[in-house]
Coordinates of C-alpha atoms and ligand atoms in Angstrom, one line a residue:
M1 CA 11.0 14.1 -11.8
L2 CA 7.7 12.3 -11.0
Q3 CA 5.0 13.9 -12.5
T4 CA 1.8 14.0 -9.7
E5 CA 0.1 16.3 -10.5
R6 CA -3.8 15.1 -10.2
S7 CA -2.6 13.4 -6.6
K8 CA -1.9 17.2 -5.7
R9 CA -5.2 18.3 -6.3
L10 CA -6.5 15.8 -4.8
Y11 CA -4.9 16.5 -2.0
Q12 CA -6.2 19.8 -1.5
K13 CA -9.6 19.0 -2.4
A14 CA -8.7 16.3 0.3
A15 CA -7.5 18.5 3.0
E16 CA -10.3 20.5 3.0
L17 CA -12.7 17.3 3.6
M18 CA -10.3 15.4 6.1
P19 CA -8.1 16.1 8.8
G20 CA -4.5 15.6 6.8
G21 CA -6.0 15.2 3.6
V22 CA -6.2 11.3 4.4
N23 CA -8.3 8.5 7.1
S24 CA -5.1 7.8 8.6
P25 CA -2.1 10.5 9.5
V26 CA 0.9 7.9 8.2
R27 CA -0.2 8.2 5.3
A28 CA -0.3 12.0 4.8
F29 CA 3.6 11.6 3.9
G30 CA 4.1 14.4 7.1
S31 CA 7.3 12.9 8.5
V32 CA 8.9 12.3 4.8
G33 CA 8.2 16.4 3.9
R34 CA 5.6 15.7 0.9
T35 CA 2.4 15.0 0.0
P36 CA 0.8 12.1 -0.3
L37 CA 0.2 9.9 -3.5
F38 CA -3.4 9.5 -4.6
I39 CA -3.6 5.7 -5.1
K40 CA -6.1 4.1 -8.1
S41 CA -5.6 1.3 -8.6
A42 CA -3.4 -2.1 -7.4
E43 CA -2.2 -5.0 -8.6
G44 CA 0.5 -8.2 -7.7
S45 CA 3.5 -6.1 -5.9
R46 CA 2.6 -2.7 -7.6
L47 CA 0.9 0.3 -6.8
T48 CA -0.6 3.1 -10.0
D49 CA -1.6 6.0 -8.3
E50 CA -3.9 8.7 -10.3
D51 CA -1.2 10.2 -12.3
G52 CA -0.3 6.8 -13.9
N53 CA 3.2 6.5 -12.5
T54 CA 3.5 2.5 -10.8
Y55 CA 5.8 2.1 -8.0
I56 CA 6.7 -1.8 -6.4
D57 CA 5.3 -1.3 -3.3
Y58 CA 6.5 -2.6 0.2
V59 CA 3.5 -1.0 2.3
C60 CA 1.1 -3.6 1.6
S61 CA -1.2 -1.6 2.7
W62 CA 0.5 -2.0 5.9
G63 CA 0.5 -5.7 6.1
P64 CA -2.7 -6.8 4.8
G65 CA -1.2 -7.6 1.5
I66 CA 1.2 -10.6 2.0
L67 CA -0.6 -12.5 -1.7
G68 CA 0.4 -9.2 -3.0
H69 CA -2.8 -6.7 -4.0
A70 CA -6.0 -7.8 -6.1
H71 CA -5.0 -11.6 -6.3
P72 CA -7.4 -13.8 -7.9
E73 CA -9.2 -16.2 -6.3
V74 CA -9.6 -13.6 -3.6
V75 CA -11.2 -11.4 -5.6
E76 CA -13.3 -13.9 -7.2
K77 CA -14.7 -15.0 -3.8
V78 CA -15.6 -11.7 -2.5
R79 CA -17.4 -10.5 -6.4
A80 CA -19.1 -13.8 -5.6
A81 CA -20.2 -13.1 -2.0
A82 CA -20.7 -9.8 -3.1
L83 CA -23.5 -11.3 -4.9
D84 CA -24.8 -13.1 -2.0
G85 CA -25.3 -9.3 0.0
L86 CA -23.0 -7.9 1.9
T87 CA -24.2 -7.5 5.7
Y88 CA -26.9 -10.0 7.2
G89 CA -26.4 -9.0 11.2
A90 CA -26.6 -12.6 11.8
P91 CA -24.6 -15.6 11.9
T92 CA -22.8 -17.7 9.4
E93 CA -21.4 -20.7 8.2
K94 CA -17.9 -18.6 7.5
E95 CA -17.5 -17.1 10.6
V96 CA -17.5 -20.8 11.6
V97 CA -15.0 -22.0 9.0
L98 CA -12.7 -18.7 9.3
A99 CA -12.8 -19.2 13.0
E100 CA -11.7 -23.5 13.1
L101 CA -9.2 -22.0 10.2
I102 CA -8.0 -19.5 12.7
R103 CA -8.2 -21.9 15.4
R104 CA -6.5 -24.6 13.6
C105 CA -3.3 -21.9 12.8
V106 CA -3.3 -20.6 16.4
P107 CA -4.3 -23.0 18.6
S108 CA -3.9 -20.9 21.8
M109 CA -7.3 -19.5 20.7
E110 CA -9.0 -21.4 21.7
K111 CA -12.2 -19.3 21.2
L112 CA -12.2 -15.7 19.5
R113 CA -14.6 -13.4 18.5
C114 CA -14.2 -11.1 14.9
V115 CA -14.3 -7.0 15.2
N116 CA -13.6 -4.5 12.5
S117 CA -10.3 -3.2 13.0
G118 CA -7.0 -3.9 15.0
T119 CA -8.1 -1.4 17.6
E120 CA -11.5 -2.5 18.1
A121 CA -9.3 -6.2 19.1
V122 CA -7.0 -4.9 21.0
M123 CA -9.5 -2.9 23.3
S124 CA -12.1 -5.9 23.4
A125 CA -9.3 -7.9 24.6
I126 CA -7.6 -6.0 26.9
R127 CA -11.6 -5.6 28.5
A128 CA -11.6 -9.2 28.6
A129 CA -8.8 -9.3 30.6
R130 CA -9.8 -6.9 33.1
G131 CA -13.2 -8.8 33.2
Y132 CA -11.8 -12.0 33.8
T133 CA -8.9 -11.1 36.1
G134 CA -11.2 -8.4 37.9
R135 CA -8.2 -6.2 38.1
E136 CA -7.1 -2.5 36.8
K137 CA -4.2 -2.0 35.2
I138 CA -2.0 -2.5 32.1
I139 CA 1.6 -2.8 30.5
K140 CA 2.7 -1.8 27.2
F141 CA 6.1 -1.2 26.0
R142 CA 7.2 2.3 24.7
G143 CA 7.1 2.8 21.0
C144 CA 4.7 -0.2 21.0
Y145 CA 1.4 0.5 18.5
H146 CA -1.9 -1.6 19.9
G147 CA -4.9 0.7 17.9
H148 CA -6.1 4.4 18.5
A149 CA -7.9 3.5 21.9
D150 CA -7.6 5.8 24.7
G151 CA -6.2 3.8 27.1
L152 CA -3.3 2.2 24.5
L153 CA -2.3 5.9 23.9
A154 CA 0.7 6.3 25.4
A155 CA 4.2 6.2 24.6
A156 CA 2.7 4.7 21.2
G157 CA 4.4 4.1 18.1
S158 CA 3.5 4.3 14.3
A159 CA 2.1 7.5 13.5
A160 CA 1.3 8.5 16.9
L161 CA 5.4 8.3 17.0
T162 CA 6.4 9.9 13.7
G163 CA 3.6 12.5 15.0
G164 CA 5.4 13.2 17.9
V165 CA 1.5 12.4 19.3
P166 CA 2.1 9.5 21.5
D167 CA 1.0 10.4 24.3
S168 CA -2.5 11.6 22.4
A169 CA -5.1 15.1 23.4
G170 CA -8.0 14.5 24.1
V171 CA -7.5 11.4 26.2
P172 CA -8.3 12.0 29.8
A173 CA -5.2 11.3 32.7
S174 CA -8.0 9.6 33.9
Y175 CA -7.9 6.7 30.8
T176 CA -4.5 6.4 30.9
E177 CA -3.5 6.3 34.6
H178 CA -4.0 2.3 34.5
T179 CA -1.6 2.0 31.5
L180 CA 1.8 1.0 32.5
I181 CA 4.7 1.7 30.7
A182 CA 7.8 -0.5 30.2
A183 CA 10.4 -0.7 27.7
Y184 CA 11.2 -3.3 24.7
N185 CA 14.1 -6.0 25.4
D186 CA 14.5 -3.8 29.2
R187 CA 13.9 -7.0 31.6
E188 CA 14.4 -4.5 34.6
S189 CA 11.9 -2.4 33.7
V190 CA 9.3 -4.6 33.8
E191 CA 10.5 -6.5 36.8
A192 CA 10.4 -3.6 38.6
L193 CA 6.8 -3.0 37.2
F194 CA 5.3 -5.7 38.7
E195 CA 7.3 -5.7 42.0
K196 CA 5.4 -2.8 42.3
Y197 CA 1.8 -4.0 40.5
G198 CA 1.9 -7.7 40.5
E199 CA -1.3 -8.2 41.4
Q200 CA -3.2 -5.3 40.6
I201 CA -2.2 -6.1 36.7
A202 CA -4.2 -7.3 34.1
A203 CA -2.8 -7.9 31.6
L204 CA 0.8 -7.2 29.8
I205 CA 0.3 -6.7 26.1
V206 CA 3.1 -6.9 23.4
E207 CA 4.3 -7.0 19.8
P208 CA 6.0 -9.6 20.2
V209 CA 7.8 -8.5 17.0
A210 CA 7.5 -4.7 17.6
A211 CA 7.0 -3.7 13.6
N212 CA 5.0 0.3 15.6
M213 CA 9.3 1.6 16.1
G214 CA 10.5 -0.4 13.1
V215 CA 10.9 -3.6 13.4
V216 CA 13.2 -4.3 16.5
L217 CA 13.3 -8.2 17.1
P218 CA 12.7 -9.6 20.9
K219 CA 16.2 -10.7 22.3
E220 CA 17.2 -14.3 23.0
G221 CA 14.6 -15.5 25.7
F222 CA 12.4 -11.8 26.2
L223 CA 9.4 -13.5 24.9
T224 CA 9.6 -16.4 27.8
F225 CA 10.5 -14.0 30.5
L226 CA 7.4 -12.4 30.0
R227 CA 5.5 -15.4 29.5
D228 CA 7.5 -16.9 32.7
I229 CA 6.4 -13.6 35.0
T230 CA 2.9 -12.6 34.2
K231 CA 2.1 -16.2 34.9
R232 CA 3.7 -16.1 38.3
Y233 CA 2.0 -13.1 38.6
G234 CA -1.4 -14.1 37.4
T235 CA -2.0 -11.6 34.5
V236 CA -2.8 -12.5 31.0
L237 CA 0.1 -12.5 28.1
I238 CA -1.4 -10.4 25.4
F239 CA 0.2 -11.2 21.7
D240 CA -1.0 -8.2 19.8
E241 CA -0.2 -10.8 16.1
V242 CA -2.0 -7.9 14.4
I243 CA 1.4 -7.0 12.0
T244 CA 3.0 -10.8 12.7
G245 CA 0.1 -13.1 12.7
F246 CA 0.1 -15.1 9.9
R247 CA 2.9 -12.8 8.4
L248 CA 5.9 -15.1 10.1
G249 CA 4.5 -18.0 9.7
I250 CA 1.2 -19.7 9.7
G251 CA 0.5 -19.6 13.1
G252 CA 2.4 -16.1 13.3
A253 CA 5.3 -15.4 15.6
Q254 CA 3.7 -17.3 18.7
A255 CA 5.0 -20.2 16.6
Y256 CA 7.7 -18.7 15.2
Y257 CA 9.1 -17.9 19.2
G258 CA 7.5 -21.3 20.3
V259 CA 5.9 -19.2 23.1
T260 CA 2.1 -19.3 24.2
P261 CA 0.0 -16.4 25.6
D262 CA -3.1 -16.4 26.9
M263 CA -4.6 -14.4 24.7
T264 CA -3.6 -13.0 20.7
T265 CA -5.0 -10.3 18.6
L266 CA -4.9 -10.1 14.9
G267 CA -6.0 -8.5 12.3
K268 CA -4.3 -7.1 8.6
I269 CA -3.6 -10.6 7.3
V270 CA -6.3 -12.6 8.8
G271 CA -9.0 -10.1 6.9
G272 CA -7.6 -10.4 3.6
G273 CA -7.3 -6.9 2.7
M274 CA -10.6 -6.9 3.9
P275 CA -12.0 -4.8 7.7
L276 CA -11.6 -7.7 9.8
A277 CA -9.7 -8.4 13.2
V278 CA -10.1 -11.0 16.1
Y279 CA -9.2 -12.0 19.6
G280 CA -9.4 -14.6 21.6
G281 CA -7.5 -16.8 23.7
K282 CA -8.3 -19.1 26.6
K283 CA -12.0 -20.5 26.8
E284 CA -11.5 -19.4 30.4
I285 CA -10.8 -15.7 29.4
M286 CA -13.9 -15.8 25.6
D287 CA -16.3 -17.2 27.9
C288 CA -16.3 -14.2 30.3
V289 CA -17.5 -12.1 27.3
A290 CA -21.7 -11.7 26.1
P291 CA -23.6 -13.0 26.0
L292 CA -22.1 -15.3 28.1
G293 CA -20.0 -13.5 29.9
R294 CA -20.4 -9.9 31.4
V295 CA -17.3 -7.9 29.3
Y296 CA -19.7 -6.5 27.0
Q297 CA -18.4 -6.2 23.4
A298 CA -20.3 -6.3 20.0
G299 CA -20.2 -4.9 16.2
T300 CA -22.8 -4.5 13.4
L301 CA -19.9 -5.4 11.2
S302 CA -18.4 -7.5 12.9
G303 CA -17.8 -11.2 10.8
N304 CA -19.0 -10.1 7.9
P305 CA -20.1 -12.2 4.8
I306 CA -17.5 -10.2 2.8
A307 CA -14.8 -9.9 4.8
T308 CA -15.0 -13.4 6.1
T309 CA -14.7 -14.5 3.1
A310 CA -11.7 -12.6 1.9
G311 CA -9.9 -13.8 5.2
I312 CA -11.2 -17.9 4.8
A313 CA -9.6 -17.2 1.0
T314 CA -6.6 -15.8 2.0
L315 CA -5.7 -18.6 5.2
T316 CA -6.8 -21.4 3.0
I317 CA -3.8 -20.3 0.5
L318 CA -1.2 -19.6 2.8
M319 CA -2.4 -23.1 4.6
E320 CA -2.2 -24.7 1.3
H321 CA 1.1 -23.4 -0.2
P322 CA 4.0 -23.3 2.8
E323 CA 6.9 -22.3 0.6
I324 CA 5.0 -19.0 0.2
Y325 CA 6.9 -18.1 3.5
T326 CA 10.3 -19.5 2.9
E327 CA 10.2 -17.9 -0.1
L328 CA 8.9 -14.5 1.0
E329 CA 12.2 -14.6 4.1
E330 CA 14.5 -15.1 1.1
K331 CA 13.5 -12.0 -0.6
A332 CA 13.5 -10.2 2.1
G333 CA 17.0 -11.4 3.3
I334 CA 17.9 -9.7 -0.4
L335 CA 16.7 -7.0 0.2
A336 CA 18.0 -6.6 3.9
Q337 CA 21.3 -7.6 2.9
A338 CA 21.3 -4.6 0.1
Y339 CA 20.7 -2.2 3.0
R340 CA 23.4 -3.8 5.0
E341 CA 25.9 -3.1 2.6
T342 CA 25.3 0.2 1.7
G343 CA 27.2 0.8 5.1
R344 CA 24.3 3.8 6.1
V345 CA 21.9 1.7 7.7
S346 CA 21.1 -0.8 10.7
V347 CA 18.8 -3.4 8.9
N348 CA 16.3 -5.7 11.3
Q349 CA 15.1 -8.8 9.7
V350 CA 12.5 -11.4 10.4
G351 CA 10.3 -13.6 7.8
S352 CA 9.7 -11.1 5.3
L353 CA 9.2 -7.8 8.2
L354 CA 12.5 -6.0 7.9
S355 CA 13.3 -2.2 8.4
A356 CA 16.2 -0.3 8.0
F357 CA 17.6 2.4 10.4
F358 CA 19.5 5.3 9.0
T359 CA 22.1 4.6 12.4
K360 CA 25.1 3.3 12.6
E361 CA 24.2 1.1 15.6
A362 CA 22.6 -2.0 15.5
V363 CA 18.7 -1.4 16.5
C364 CA 17.3 -3.7 19.8
D365 CA 14.9 -1.2 21.6
Y366 CA 13.1 2.1 21.1
D367 CA 16.2 4.1 22.1
G368 CA 17.9 3.4 19.6
A369 CA 15.0 3.4 17.5
V370 CA 14.7 6.9 18.2
T371 CA 18.3 8.2 17.3
S372 CA 17.6 7.3 13.8
D373 CA 18.3 10.2 11.1
T374 CA 14.8 10.9 9.6
A375 CA 16.0 13.5 7.4
A376 CA 18.1 11.3 6.5
Y377 CA 15.3 8.5 5.7
A378 CA 13.2 11.2 4.1
A379 CA 15.4 11.4 1.5
Y380 CA 16.0 7.5 1.1
F381 CA 12.3 7.7 0.7
G382 CA 12.1 10.8 -2.2
H383 CA 14.7 8.4 -3.9
M384 CA 13.2 5.6 -3.7
L385 CA 9.7 6.9 -5.3
E386 CA 11.6 8.2 -8.2
C387 CA 13.3 5.0 -8.5
G388 CA 9.5 3.4 -8.9
V389 CA 9.3 1.9 -5.3
Y390 CA 7.1 2.4 -2.3
V391 CA 8.5 2.4 1.0
A392 CA 6.8 3.1 4.2
P393 CA 6.4 7.0 4.6
S394 CA 7.8 6.8 7.7
Q395 CA 11.3 5.7 9.2
F396 CA 9.0 4.1 12.1
E397 CA 6.8 1.8 10.4
A398 CA 7.6 -1.8 8.6
M399 CA 8.8 -3.0 5.0
F400 CA 6.4 -5.8 3.9
V401 CA 7.4 -8.3 1.4
S402 CA 4.6 -9.9 -0.7
A403 CA 4.1 -13.1 -2.6
A404 CA 4.1 -11.2 -5.5
H405 CA 6.9 -9.1 -5.2
S406 CA 9.1 -11.1 -8.6
M407 CA 12.9 -12.1 -7.9
E408 CA 13.3 -9.2 -11.0
D409 CA 11.3 -6.5 -8.8
I410 CA 13.6 -7.7 -5.9
E411 CA 16.6 -6.9 -8.2
K412 CA 15.1 -3.9 -9.0
T413 CA 14.4 -2.1 -5.5
V414 CA 18.5 -3.4 -4.7
E415 CA 19.3 -1.1 -7.4
A416 CA 17.8 1.5 -6.3
V417 CA 18.8 1.3 -2.3
K418 CA 22.3 0.7 -4.2
S419 CA 21.8 4.0 -6.0
F420 CA 20.8 5.6 -2.7
T421 CA 23.6 8.0 -2.3
Ligands
LIG1 P1 -6.1 -0.7 13.1 O1 -6.8 -0.7 14.0 O2 -5.3 0.1 12.3 O3 -6.2 -2.2 12.3 O4 -4.7 -1.9 14.2 C1 -4.3 -1.6 15.2 C2 -3.0 -2.2 15.1 C3 -2.6 -2.6 16.3 N1 -1.8 -3.8 16.6 C4 -0.8 -3.4 15.7 C5 0.9 -3.8 16.1 C6 -0.6 -2.6 14.5 O5 0.6 -2.7 14.0 C7 -1.8 -1.7 14.5 C8 -1.8 -1.1 13.0 N2 -0.8 -0.6 12.1 C9 -0.1 0.2 11.7 C10 1.0 0.6 11.2 N3 1.5 0.0 11.7 C11 -2.0 0.9 10.7 C12 -1.4 1.5 9.8 C13 -2.3 3.1 10.4 O6 -2.6 3.4 11.5 O7 -2.8 3.8 9.0

């Protein structure tokens, strides 16, 4: 039985100071019926908690950790950059270098801007799309999560779904009246909204691979369908690649599936673990953004020298070592197979992203995902922790494999999966 006394004591103190004792809801372990572990350090594929327990980590900070924790080259570059100052509030060469790297990897982002979180990136992209089109309505998909901006907290995924608040309190109805909800992988639900609102729809935002209801892959042709229908109505197609960007390959989901959006949002990996996210797309859309255009968006720490240093170092390693993606896919495939062989779960996997749903049916949409047995998931989560494996504390999140996960880690994880009864 894990000894987690220090985590428990820290949690009691934290709970007096922060809602749920955490700075982000999913970390609270609420849906798995436990109090959270407080992490002291991380290196490679391992987390170490405050009680000295170590775990093979498949949360990877919800995606940024594709190279593993505390990658020596990234840390060294960040350490050196810190000596030159943490933030200037002025343009730097690093922002130019990072923007060039991003555009080389994601050519559809003809112009882009750095912000501090995926939420900010999505919020800004939608504002730019509305400013560019002069339209008000947007389409999102039930179970997809695009951060916690008011207008997007409608039928949201991730911890909003886990915690049962897909439509948050505190968001006036007037803030979501222009947010239209479609069903992921359901063409008719999209067609119906366009037939009714067509020319009023500024943007359609989608996770090209849904990863906030658990991992749900786009059905054959679904992304192409979205590309065609948005083009037909003059609607801006936004790929929210905060998770899939640099995860499915150096070009993200748009390269993996061969579908080019008008705008893209990036986060997580692009900042190498530092608070950095990006939105961008067609030049004529981005030129609507201040100071060039009338769409206002700003940020004190946007593109700061430490975050851009971590982003540049991370992307450079990924660009110089494309073999990383082949290895990631292989390792994730071994895990996916082990889950399938239990006969207890339905597994979705693409690249180094996977989810094991505690349901018998194949999960290809939101309705399928929510049939999962979350109590069984909670028991599985506890079993994996006892085996020294740290998976997402929620059925409706993804499992991430990093370049630091060794075959020994994978084999140990397979044993843990098989021993769950
Ligand atoms: P952030 O504001 O958390 O940096 O990004 C929001 C966001 C936007 N788009 C997608 C597709 C996302 O997955 C996210 C955030 N992902 C969650 C995990 N599923 C972050 C974890 C958390 O909320 O603590």
